[in-house]
Amino acid sequence: MAEHQGSYTPSSPLGKWVDERLPIIRFTKEQLWDYPTPKNLNYWWTFGAILTAMLAIQIVTGIVLAMHYVPEASMAFDSVELIRRDVAGGRMLQAIHATGASMFFVAIYIHLFRGLYYGSYKAPREILWMLGVLLLLLTMAAAFFGYVLPWGQMSYWAATVITNIFAAIPVVGDPLLQLLRGGFAVDNPTLNRFFSLHYLTPFIIAAVVVLHIWALHVPGNNNPVGVDVKSSRDTVSFHPYFTMKDLFATIVFFIPFAWLVFFAPDLLGHPDNYIPANPLVTPPEIVPEWYFLPFYAILRSIDFSILFINSKLLGVIFFGGSILILFFVPWLDRSKVRSGTFRPLFKPFFWLFVLNFIMLTYLGAQPAQGIYVVLSKVGVAYYFAYFLIILPLLSRFEVPRPLPASISESVLTPARS
Amino acid sequence: MATDATTNPTPHAKRRDFLYVAAGAVGAVAVGAAVWPLINQLSPDASVLALASVDFDLSSLAPGQVVTIKWRGQPIFIRHRTPEDIKSMEAVPLSELKDPVPDSDRVKQGHEQYLVMIGICTHLGCVPLFDQGMFRDGWFCPCHGSQYDASGRIRQGPAPLNLVIPPYKFVSDTKITIG
């Protein structure tokens, strides 16, 4: 960034007056317009902008939906149906918000796996990465609270199963469970507080996004070859080069989003959520939303005990550990080379990890019996082995391919594998 | 020198340190006292706690029948067991059980035919289904595949414990109060 010093000179007396009091125009010009961006960023790097757009869409549609939604157990289900049938344009608003959650996770997972492949978590971007994992957790919480609000059977039983996870904690588990639910079972108090928290979390997410972008702008972007920016020849200004690239990618991303909203708003939902919540009957099969399936598969694959830890607590430990382990990736992968492109051994293990994640997604939707249980255990074993065994060992024994001298060189003479 | 200052603090610096710690401690207590009601409001309110007991008349229950009633918002399974079920459950050796409890401890003495349990899987809280699993006249949880026997004891699957027996007593030969 040193090469791009503040290029803003106020052109009017008013501009100068504002700049001396609140340099907001200077800040925008330096951090958005002229922000030096590696010129080799590919389309995998557009998902940050896509996620920002999705967050904005969820907040805006959410605020207007809250003007019609009633967070009360006997009316919540009907109020969502009322939004879909009677509220002017409500069919679209509800579909955008519900489908938007799914598209949000599509973008999050691509963004996350891009970081894992290109080593974007490595020094000096550890805090940037950890803030990203925190954002993943917060988004999962927001999605979970939101899924409970329509108060259908899947909503109700998702709330029951997920709050029950906390009951696995020794000693404080049961009082904590009652505290979370505000009763002995999931009921109206639970719905009320989940609505409050669902409204709150997006604003916490927005605040952490600001920190995430701040942490990005200190070291600057990583890039597909993973070598540091060495001179101003390696970068171009963010605007118009990447504003346009991000805008184009966002529009392409909106095509499947729009298709779902217009033609298949319920495709990704579960039909049982059109049955109003009933505390006395569990649906024959409980399946979470698709974006939680890999973690759900991990949770229920643990049906054995280790020492004094029973199967329930152990499942919860694996479930939580599968996300928390991401915080430690910068210190598990010690390889000096960032980009997976130059790591011949890392590459097959990485793609196997992606396939394994997709397999766990599939298994999370299957009944917990027979071959599915065995495959889930294999999947869980590889998930953790990738982080705890493979990444640390690779960084010791792998011989990486030679890195290009600079970003410019890699662009002018593309390295073919 | 800086090291002199830390090894030989002047009395003045010592007093200042004490004030910092004291002010910090009082501040922490004040914050804790302010946060506590914000957390405590989450607990079940008085109207929820007021629904703490229900009565049920068992005389309407035929042998082999099972009903689900609601207590504190939770399903309660009440089953009138058949003599064969009682006999087969009493015969199960404790070594076969994950959470070993004899059948006689799951019912009230003299009322062995009535099994009263909270109908919530001890794994993650789903409501198990009657007579659908591997155990005859037992329960099966559809969420994660836990199997309970005709005494409501966990036999297979991820659940760690037997179905919970709520506090209840016989107020007459055919009437129970739960809670």
mmCIF file of C-alpha atoms in Angstrom, chain A residues 56-398:
data_model
loop_
_atom_site.group_PDB
_atom_site.id
_atom_site.type_symbol
_atom_site.label_atom_id
_atom_site.label_comp_id
_atom_site.label_asym_id
_atom_site.label_seq_id
_atom_site.Cartn_x
_atom_site.Cartn_y
_atom_site.Cartn_z
ATOM 1 C CA ALA A 56 -27.646 -6.046 2.636
ATOM 2 C CA ILE A 57 -30.510 -7.929 0.946
ATOM 3 C CA GLN A 58 -31.202 -10.014 4.055
ATOM 4 C CA ILE A 59 -31.240 -6.941 6.320
ATOM 5 C CA VAL A 60 -33.513 -4.908 4.029
ATOM 6 C CA THR A 61 -36.024 -7.711 3.331
ATOM 7 C CA GLY A 62 -35.864 -8.758 6.998
ATOM 8 C CA ILE A 63 -36.757 -5.296 8.251
ATOM 9 C CA VAL A 64 -39.861 -5.115 6.053
ATOM 10 C CA LEU A 65 -40.899 -8.705 6.847
ATOM 11 C CA ALA A 66 -40.761 -7.841 10.559
ATOM 12 C CA MET A 67 -43.478 -5.248 9.872
ATOM 13 C CA HIS A 68 -45.906 -8.111 9.170
ATOM 14 C CA TYR A 69 -44.580 -11.061 11.121
ATOM 15 C CA VAL A 70 -46.064 -11.865 14.568
ATOM 16 C CA PRO A 71 -43.641 -13.568 17.016
ATOM 17 C CA GLU A 72 -46.330 -15.351 19.028
ATOM 18 C CA ALA A 73 -46.694 -19.139 19.047
ATOM 19 C CA SER A 74 -50.381 -19.220 18.071
ATOM 20 C CA MET A 75 -50.023 -16.641 15.292
ATOM 21 C CA ALA A 76 -46.509 -16.961 13.897
ATOM 22 C CA PHE A 77 -47.304 -19.698 11.374
ATOM 23 C CA ASP A 78 -50.389 -17.900 10.098
ATOM 24 C CA SER A 79 -48.627 -14.561 9.879
ATOM 25 C CA VAL A 80 -45.997 -16.042 7.554
ATOM 26 C CA GLU A 81 -48.783 -17.470 5.372
ATOM 27 C CA LEU A 82 -50.435 -14.058 5.472
ATOM 28 C CA ILE A 83 -47.216 -12.459 4.251
ATOM 29 C CA ARG A 84 -47.031 -14.942 1.391
ATOM 30 C CA ARG A 85 -50.684 -14.622 0.324
ATOM 31 C CA ASP A 86 -52.051 -11.232 1.351
ATOM 32 C CA VAL A 87 -49.279 -8.702 1.926
ATOM 33 C CA ALA A 88 -48.595 -6.638 -1.201
ATOM 34 C CA GLY A 89 -45.480 -8.100 -2.770
ATOM 35 C CA GLY A 90 -45.097 -10.304 0.295
ATOM 36 C CA ARG A 91 -44.675 -13.457 -1.766
ATOM 37 C CA MET A 92 -41.486 -11.987 -3.260
ATOM 38 C CA LEU A 93 -40.158 -10.513 -0.005
ATOM 39 C CA GLN A 94 -40.584 -13.763 1.898
ATOM 40 C CA ALA A 95 -39.095 -15.816 -0.945
ATOM 41 C CA ILE A 96 -36.093 -13.491 -1.308
ATOM 42 C CA HIS A 97 -35.423 -13.606 2.443
ATOM 43 C CA ALA A 98 -35.839 -17.392 2.802
ATOM 44 C CA THR A 99 -33.993 -18.313 -0.407
ATOM 45 C CA GLY A 100 -31.477 -15.552 0.290
ATOM 46 C CA ALA A 101 -30.358 -17.444 3.395
ATOM 47 C CA SER A 102 -29.480 -20.441 1.208
ATOM 48 C CA MET A 103 -27.649 -18.314 -1.364
ATOM 49 C CA PHE A 104 -25.814 -16.609 1.511
ATOM 50 C CA PHE A 105 -24.403 -19.978 2.531
ATOM 51 C CA VAL A 106 -23.517 -20.904 -1.060
ATOM 52 C CA ALA A 107 -21.362 -17.771 -1.146
ATOM 53 C CA ILE A 108 -19.952 -18.343 2.367
ATOM 54 C CA TYR A 109 -18.809 -21.870 1.579
ATOM 55 C CA ILE A 110 -17.175 -20.812 -1.708
ATOM 56 C CA HIS A 111 -15.475 -17.896 0.083
ATOM 57 C CA LEU A 112 -14.287 -20.241 2.855
ATOM 58 C CA PHE A 113 -12.931 -22.927 0.515
ATOM 59 C CA ARG A 114 -11.223 -20.247 -1.604
ATOM 60 C CA GLY A 115 -9.380 -19.152 1.554
ATOM 61 C CA LEU A 116 -8.462 -22.756 2.379
ATOM 62 C CA TYR A 117 -7.103 -23.443 -1.123
ATOM 63 C CA TYR A 118 -5.122 -20.241 -1.598
ATOM 64 C CA GLY A 119 -3.775 -20.179 1.972
ATOM 65 C CA SER A 120 -5.439 -16.839 2.687
ATOM 66 C CA TYR A 121 -5.304 -17.669 6.404
ATOM 67 C CA LYS A 122 -1.506 -17.534 6.553
ATOM 68 C CA ALA A 123 0.575 -14.705 8.011
ATOM 69 C CA PRO A 124 -0.098 -11.814 8.042
ATOM 70 C CA ARG A 125 -3.816 -12.567 7.609
ATOM 71 C CA GLU A 126 -4.578 -14.759 10.668
ATOM 72 C CA ILE A 127 -6.904 -12.242 12.313
ATOM 73 C CA LEU A 128 -8.665 -11.613 9.012
ATOM 74 C CA TRP A 129 -9.271 -15.374 8.773
ATOM 75 C CA MET A 130 -10.424 -15.733 12.380
ATOM 76 C CA LEU A 131 -12.892 -12.885 11.952
ATOM 77 C CA GLY A 132 -14.179 -14.779 8.916
ATOM 78 C CA VAL A 133 -14.732 -17.924 11.003
ATOM 79 C CA LEU A 134 -16.525 -15.775 13.592
ATOM 80 C CA LEU A 135 -18.733 -14.432 10.782
ATOM 81 C CA LEU A 136 -19.505 -18.017 9.745
ATOM 82 C CA LEU A 137 -20.621 -18.812 13.308
ATOM 83 C CA LEU A 138 -22.722 -15.640 13.576
ATOM 84 C CA THR A 139 -24.364 -16.301 10.212
ATOM 85 C CA MET A 140 -25.180 -19.849 11.294
ATOM 86 C CA ALA A 141 -26.779 -18.455 14.458
ATOM 87 C CA ALA A 142 -28.782 -15.892 12.452
ATOM 88 C CA ALA A 143 -29.938 -18.579 10.007
ATOM 89 C CA PHE A 144 -30.948 -20.893 12.837
ATOM 90 C CA PHE A 145 -32.941 -18.198 14.694
ATOM 91 C CA GLY A 146 -34.617 -17.235 11.433
ATOM 92 C CA TYR A 147 -35.540 -20.800 10.541
ATOM 93 C CA VAL A 148 -37.441 -21.158 13.828
ATOM 94 C CA LEU A 149 -39.662 -18.121 13.178
ATOM 95 C CA PRO A 150 -42.199 -19.654 10.696
ATOM 96 C CA TRP A 151 -43.063 -22.043 13.563
ATOM 97 C CA GLY A 152 -43.711 -25.090 11.397
ATOM 98 C CA GLN A 153 -42.843 -28.616 12.453
ATOM 99 C CA MET A 154 -39.254 -28.376 11.169
ATOM 100 C CA SER A 155 -38.835 -24.982 12.845
ATOM 101 C CA TYR A 156 -40.059 -26.316 16.156
ATOM 102 C CA TRP A 157 -37.983 -29.483 16.135
ATOM 103 C CA ALA A 158 -34.877 -27.723 14.884
ATOM 104 C CA ALA A 159 -35.200 -25.400 17.883
ATOM 105 C CA THR A 160 -35.691 -28.406 20.184
ATOM 106 C CA VAL A 161 -32.739 -30.396 18.876
ATOM 107 C CA ILE A 162 -30.327 -27.468 18.677
ATOM 108 C CA THR A 163 -31.122 -26.062 22.137
ATOM 109 C CA ASN A 164 -30.790 -29.611 23.476
ATOM 110 C CA ILE A 165 -27.173 -29.617 22.364
ATOM 111 C CA PHE A 166 -26.447 -27.313 25.308
ATOM 112 C CA ALA A 167 -27.976 -29.863 27.706
ATOM 113 C CA ALA A 168 -25.013 -32.128 26.929
ATOM 114 C CA ILE A 169 -22.700 -29.800 28.872
ATOM 115 C CA PRO A 170 -21.956 -31.468 32.220
ATOM 116 C CA VAL A 171 -23.432 -30.006 35.447
ATOM 117 C CA VAL A 172 -24.874 -26.745 34.072
ATOM 118 C CA GLY A 173 -26.540 -28.375 31.036
ATOM 119 C CA ASP A 174 -30.139 -28.694 32.264
ATOM 120 C CA PRO A 175 -30.489 -25.288 33.987
ATOM 121 C CA LEU A 176 -28.833 -23.737 30.929
ATOM 122 C CA LEU A 177 -31.342 -25.464 28.645
ATOM 123 C CA GLN A 178 -34.269 -24.019 30.629
ATOM 124 C CA LEU A 179 -32.632 -20.614 30.571
ATOM 125 C CA LEU A 180 -32.237 -20.722 26.783
ATOM 126 C CA ARG A 181 -35.792 -21.901 26.164
ATOM 127 C CA GLY A 182 -37.470 -19.895 28.898
ATOM 128 C CA GLY A 183 -39.451 -22.981 29.847
ATOM 129 C CA PHE A 184 -39.319 -26.754 30.126
ATOM 130 C CA ALA A 185 -39.897 -27.184 26.409
ATOM 131 C CA VAL A 186 -39.568 -24.966 23.343
ATOM 132 C CA ASP A 187 -42.629 -22.706 23.459
ATOM 133 C CA ASN A 188 -43.808 -19.135 23.044
ATOM 134 C CA PRO A 189 -41.032 -17.587 25.213
ATOM 135 C CA THR A 190 -38.478 -19.365 23.024
ATOM 136 C CA LEU A 191 -40.036 -18.014 19.827
ATOM 137 C CA ASN A 192 -40.124 -14.504 21.249
ATOM 138 C CA ARG A 193 -36.481 -14.381 22.208
ATOM 139 C CA PHE A 194 -35.388 -16.017 18.957
ATOM 140 C CA PHE A 195 -37.179 -13.265 17.047
ATOM 141 C CA SER A 196 -35.367 -10.643 19.116
ATOM 142 C CA LEU A 197 -32.015 -12.348 18.529
ATOM 143 C CA HIS A 198 -32.736 -12.858 14.834
ATOM 144 C CA TYR A 199 -33.191 -9.114 14.489
ATOM 145 C CA LEU A 200 -30.007 -8.453 16.457
ATOM 146 C CA THR A 201 -27.472 -10.840 14.865
ATOM 147 C CA PRO A 202 -27.321 -9.257 11.378
ATOM 148 C CA PHE A 203 -26.174 -5.981 12.909
ATOM 149 C CA ILE A 204 -23.481 -7.766 14.891
ATOM 150 C CA ILE A 205 -22.511 -9.467 11.621
ATOM 151 C CA ALA A 206 -22.344 -6.078 9.877
ATOM 152 C CA ALA A 207 -20.049 -4.756 12.641
ATOM 153 C CA VAL A 208 -17.743 -7.786 12.369
ATOM 154 C CA VAL A 209 -17.746 -7.352 8.572
ATOM 155 C CA VAL A 210 -16.302 -3.862 9.138
ATOM 156 C CA LEU A 211 -13.506 -5.407 11.244
ATOM 157 C CA HIS A 212 -13.047 -8.140 8.605
ATOM 158 C CA ILE A 213 -12.552 -5.527 5.865
ATOM 159 C CA TRP A 214 -10.309 -3.458 8.110
ATOM 160 C CA ALA A 215 -8.153 -6.539 8.743
ATOM 161 C CA LEU A 216 -8.116 -7.089 4.973
ATOM 162 C CA HIS A 217 -6.977 -3.572 4.157
ATOM 163 C CA VAL A 218 -3.956 -3.663 6.476
ATOM 164 C CA PRO A 219 -1.989 -6.441 4.676
ATOM 165 C CA GLY A 220 -4.014 -6.122 1.444
ATOM 166 C CA ASN A 221 -5.540 -8.982 -0.557
ATOM 167 C CA ASN A 222 -3.944 -12.383 -0.921
ATOM 168 C CA ASN A 223 -3.943 -13.508 -4.561
ATOM 169 C CA PRO A 224 -4.009 -16.711 -6.655
ATOM 170 C CA VAL A 225 -0.209 -17.138 -6.752
ATOM 171 C CA GLY A 226 0.114 -16.206 -3.082
ATOM 172 C CA VAL A 227 3.290 -14.107 -3.426
ATOM 173 C CA ASP A 228 3.307 -10.694 -1.770
ATOM 174 C CA VAL A 229 2.745 -7.489 -3.701
ATOM 175 C CA LYS A 230 6.244 -6.199 -4.459
ATOM 176 C CA SER A 231 5.674 -3.025 -6.472
ATOM 177 C CA SER A 232 2.850 -0.872 -7.760
ATOM 178 C CA ARG A 233 3.143 -2.828 -11.045
ATOM 179 C CA ASP A 234 1.533 -5.790 -9.231
ATOM 180 C CA THR A 235 -1.643 -3.895 -8.399
ATOM 181 C CA VAL A 236 -4.453 -1.960 -10.005
ATOM 182 C CA SER A 237 -6.884 0.366 -8.293
ATOM 183 C CA PHE A 238 -9.992 -1.220 -6.832
ATOM 184 C CA HIS A 239 -12.202 1.076 -8.875
ATOM 185 C CA PRO A 240 -13.061 0.549 -11.684
ATOM 186 C CA TYR A 241 -11.229 -2.779 -12.137
ATOM 187 C CA PHE A 242 -12.644 -4.749 -9.242
ATOM 188 C CA THR A 243 -15.848 -2.825 -8.642
ATOM 189 C CA MET A 244 -16.807 -3.899 -12.174
ATOM 190 C CA LYS A 245 -15.569 -7.459 -11.771
ATOM 191 C CA ASP A 246 -17.446 -7.793 -8.451
ATOM 192 C CA LEU A 247 -20.562 -6.231 -9.920
ATOM 193 C CA PHE A 248 -20.519 -8.601 -12.881
ATOM 194 C CA ALA A 249 -20.018 -11.629 -10.606
ATOM 195 C CA THR A 250 -22.822 -10.454 -8.318
ATOM 196 C CA ILE A 251 -25.204 -10.188 -11.271
ATOM 197 C CA VAL A 252 -24.278 -13.698 -12.449
ATOM 198 C CA PHE A 253 -24.786 -14.950 -8.880
ATOM 199 C CA PHE A 254 -28.234 -13.335 -8.843
ATOM 200 C CA ILE A 255 -29.394 -15.406 -11.843
ATOM 201 C CA PRO A 256 -29.808 -18.729 -9.978
ATOM 202 C CA PHE A 257 -30.984 -16.710 -6.940
ATOM 203 C CA ALA A 258 -33.722 -15.072 -9.014
ATOM 204 C CA TRP A 259 -34.661 -18.409 -10.583
ATOM 205 C CA LEU A 260 -35.203 -19.908 -7.118
ATOM 206 C CA VAL A 261 -37.173 -16.888 -5.915
ATOM 207 C CA PHE A 262 -39.448 -16.763 -8.950
ATOM 208 C CA PHE A 263 -39.914 -20.409 -9.826
ATOM 209 C CA ALA A 264 -38.961 -22.573 -6.854
ATOM 210 C CA PRO A 265 -39.128 -20.638 -3.571
ATOM 211 C CA ASP A 266 -39.761 -23.852 -1.617
ATOM 212 C CA LEU A 267 -37.281 -26.089 -3.417
ATOM 213 C CA LEU A 268 -34.658 -25.886 -0.668
ATOM 214 C CA GLY A 269 -37.129 -26.000 2.225
ATOM 215 C CA HIS A 270 -38.694 -29.037 3.834
ATOM 216 C CA PRO A 271 -42.411 -29.693 3.123
ATOM 217 C CA ASP A 272 -42.993 -30.567 6.804
ATOM 218 C CA ASN A 273 -42.450 -26.923 7.685
ATOM 219 C CA TYR A 274 -45.923 -26.315 6.221
ATOM 220 C CA ILE A 275 -47.356 -28.295 9.155
ATOM 221 C CA PRO A 276 -47.833 -25.973 12.157
ATOM 222 C CA ALA A 277 -45.568 -26.745 15.129
ATOM 223 C CA ASN A 278 -46.778 -29.568 17.349
ATOM 224 C CA PRO A 279 -44.825 -30.184 20.589
ATOM 225 C CA LEU A 280 -46.261 -33.701 20.989
ATOM 226 C CA VAL A 281 -45.316 -35.183 17.615
ATOM 227 C CA THR A 282 -41.848 -35.320 16.090
ATOM 228 C CA PRO A 283 -41.882 -35.535 12.275
ATOM 229 C CA PRO A 284 -40.843 -38.995 11.009
ATOM 230 C CA GLU A 285 -37.538 -37.594 9.816
ATOM 231 C CA ILE A 286 -35.833 -34.416 10.956
ATOM 232 C CA VAL A 287 -33.515 -32.819 8.441
ATOM 233 C CA PRO A 288 -31.911 -29.404 8.893
ATOM 234 C CA GLU A 289 -31.527 -26.895 6.072
ATOM 235 C CA TRP A 290 -28.979 -28.098 3.506
ATOM 236 C CA TYR A 291 -26.256 -25.728 4.698
ATOM 237 C CA PHE A 292 -26.153 -27.383 8.131
ATOM 238 C CA LEU A 293 -26.129 -30.961 6.796
ATOM 239 C CA PRO A 294 -22.359 -31.610 6.928
ATOM 240 C CA PHE A 295 -22.223 -30.562 10.578
ATOM 241 C CA TYR A 296 -25.428 -32.446 11.351
ATOM 242 C CA ALA A 297 -23.845 -35.582 9.861
ATOM 243 C CA ILE A 298 -20.853 -35.063 12.163
ATOM 244 C CA LEU A 299 -23.126 -34.612 15.202
ATOM 245 C CA ARG A 300 -25.065 -37.813 14.747
ATOM 246 C CA SER A 301 -22.241 -40.019 13.467
ATOM 247 C CA ILE A 302 -20.877 -40.155 17.038
ATOM 248 C CA ASP A 303 -22.884 -42.978 18.629
ATOM 249 C CA PHE A 304 -20.107 -44.343 20.826
ATOM 250 C CA SER A 305 -18.564 -43.240 24.120
ATOM 251 C CA ILE A 306 -14.909 -42.607 24.924
ATOM 252 C CA LEU A 307 -13.898 -43.147 28.569
ATOM 253 C CA PHE A 308 -16.250 -41.080 30.766
ATOM 254 C CA ILE A 309 -17.529 -38.922 27.897
ATOM 255 C CA ASN A 310 -20.909 -40.257 26.786
ATOM 256 C CA SER A 311 -21.987 -40.405 23.153
ATOM 257 C CA LYS A 312 -24.205 -37.321 23.404
ATOM 258 C CA LEU A 313 -21.511 -35.041 24.803
ATOM 259 C CA LEU A 314 -18.940 -36.527 22.437
ATOM 260 C CA GLY A 315 -21.176 -35.817 19.432
ATOM 261 C CA VAL A 316 -21.528 -32.223 20.596
ATOM 262 C CA ILE A 317 -17.750 -31.925 21.075
ATOM 263 C CA PHE A 318 -17.149 -33.128 17.505
ATOM 264 C CA PHE A 319 -19.934 -30.885 16.182
ATOM 265 C CA GLY A 320 -18.530 -27.767 17.842
ATOM 266 C CA GLY A 321 -14.950 -28.824 17.135
ATOM 267 C CA SER A 322 -15.623 -29.135 13.418
ATOM 268 C CA ILE A 323 -16.139 -25.366 13.209
ATOM 269 C CA LEU A 324 -13.857 -24.226 16.019
ATOM 270 C CA ILE A 325 -10.940 -26.094 14.440
ATOM 271 C CA LEU A 326 -11.058 -23.556 11.598
ATOM 272 C CA PHE A 327 -9.794 -20.905 14.044
ATOM 273 C CA PHE A 328 -6.553 -22.858 14.371
ATOM 274 C CA VAL A 329 -5.865 -23.537 10.686
ATOM 275 C CA PRO A 330 -3.241 -20.736 10.428
ATOM 276 C CA TRP A 331 -1.141 -22.589 13.005
ATOM 277 C CA LEU A 332 -1.855 -26.120 11.757
ATOM 278 C CA ASP A 333 -0.657 -25.437 8.216
ATOM 279 C CA ARG A 334 2.921 -24.220 8.630
ATOM 280 C CA SER A 335 3.847 -24.387 4.947
ATOM 281 C CA LYS A 336 5.502 -21.161 3.810
ATOM 282 C CA VAL A 337 3.779 -21.375 0.422
ATOM 283 C CA ARG A 338 0.312 -19.862 0.480
ATOM 284 C CA SER A 339 -1.294 -20.875 -2.810
ATOM 285 C CA GLY A 340 -2.339 -24.508 -3.277
ATOM 286 C CA THR A 341 -1.405 -24.119 -6.949
ATOM 287 C CA PHE A 342 2.281 -24.564 -6.044
ATOM 288 C CA ARG A 343 1.743 -27.405 -3.588
ATOM 289 C CA PRO A 344 1.621 -30.723 -5.492
ATOM 290 C CA LEU A 345 0.767 -32.892 -2.460
ATOM 291 C CA PHE A 346 -1.639 -30.429 -0.841
ATOM 292 C CA LYS A 347 -3.843 -30.279 -3.932
ATOM 293 C CA PRO A 348 -5.220 -33.871 -3.967
ATOM 294 C CA PHE A 349 -5.812 -33.782 -0.199
ATOM 295 C CA PHE A 350 -7.625 -30.442 -0.538
ATOM 296 C CA TRP A 351 -9.948 -31.672 -3.281
ATOM 297 C CA LEU A 352 -10.578 -34.855 -1.319
ATOM 298 C CA PHE A 353 -11.549 -32.600 1.585
ATOM 299 C CA VAL A 354 -14.029 -30.757 -0.666
ATOM 300 C CA LEU A 355 -15.492 -34.072 -1.888
ATOM 301 C CA ASN A 356 -15.659 -35.314 1.697
ATOM 302 C CA PHE A 357 -17.551 -32.149 2.724
ATOM 303 C CA ILE A 358 -20.043 -32.733 -0.101
ATOM 304 C CA MET A 359 -20.371 -36.386 0.946
ATOM 305 C CA LEU A 360 -21.117 -35.309 4.540
ATOM 306 C CA THR A 361 -23.768 -32.928 3.187
ATOM 307 C CA TYR A 362 -25.374 -35.858 1.370
ATOM 308 C CA LEU A 363 -25.114 -38.155 4.405
ATOM 309 C CA GLY A 364 -26.662 -35.566 6.726
ATOM 310 C CA ALA A 365 -29.878 -35.879 4.718
ATOM 311 C CA GLN A 366 -29.947 -39.698 4.802
ATOM 312 C CA PRO A 367 -31.486 -41.821 7.579
ATOM 313 C CA ALA A 368 -29.037 -42.713 10.369
ATOM 314 C CA GLN A 369 -28.691 -46.411 9.623
ATOM 315 C CA GLY A 370 -26.695 -49.043 7.758
ATOM 316 C CA ILE A 371 -24.004 -47.940 5.309
ATOM 317 C CA TYR A 372 -24.760 -44.232 5.898
ATOM 318 C CA VAL A 373 -23.541 -44.462 9.495
ATOM 319 C CA VAL A 374 -20.290 -46.125 8.411
ATOM 320 C CA LEU A 375 -19.690 -43.555 5.649
ATOM 321 C CA SER A 376 -20.424 -40.696 8.080
ATOM 322 C CA LYS A 377 -17.746 -41.991 10.434
ATOM 323 C CA VAL A 378 -15.247 -42.200 7.562
ATOM 324 C CA GLY A 379 -16.195 -38.651 6.578
ATOM 325 C CA VAL A 380 -15.767 -37.334 10.118
ATOM 326 C CA ALA A 381 -12.400 -39.082 10.415
ATOM 327 C CA TYR A 382 -11.116 -37.473 7.201
ATOM 328 C CA TYR A 383 -12.545 -34.045 8.138
ATOM 329 C CA PHE A 384 -10.502 -33.940 11.331
ATOM 330 C CA ALA A 385 -7.486 -35.785 9.935
ATOM 331 C CA TYR A 386 -7.187 -33.155 7.197
ATOM 332 C CA PHE A 387 -6.693 -30.380 9.743
ATOM 333 C CA LEU A 388 -4.922 -32.241 12.552
ATOM 334 C CA ILE A 389 -2.688 -34.688 10.658
ATOM 335 C CA ILE A 390 -2.468 -33.961 6.941
ATOM 336 C CA LEU A 391 -1.905 -30.172 7.016
ATOM 337 C CA PRO A 392 0.803 -30.286 9.738
ATOM 338 C CA LEU A 393 2.607 -33.212 8.051
ATOM 339 C CA LEU A 394 2.417 -31.700 4.568
ATOM 340 C CA SER A 395 4.047 -28.498 5.748
ATOM 341 C CA ARG A 396 7.013 -30.564 6.965
ATOM 342 C CA PHE A 397 7.510 -32.981 4.081
ATOM 343 C CA GLU A 398 6.099 -31.350 0.964
#
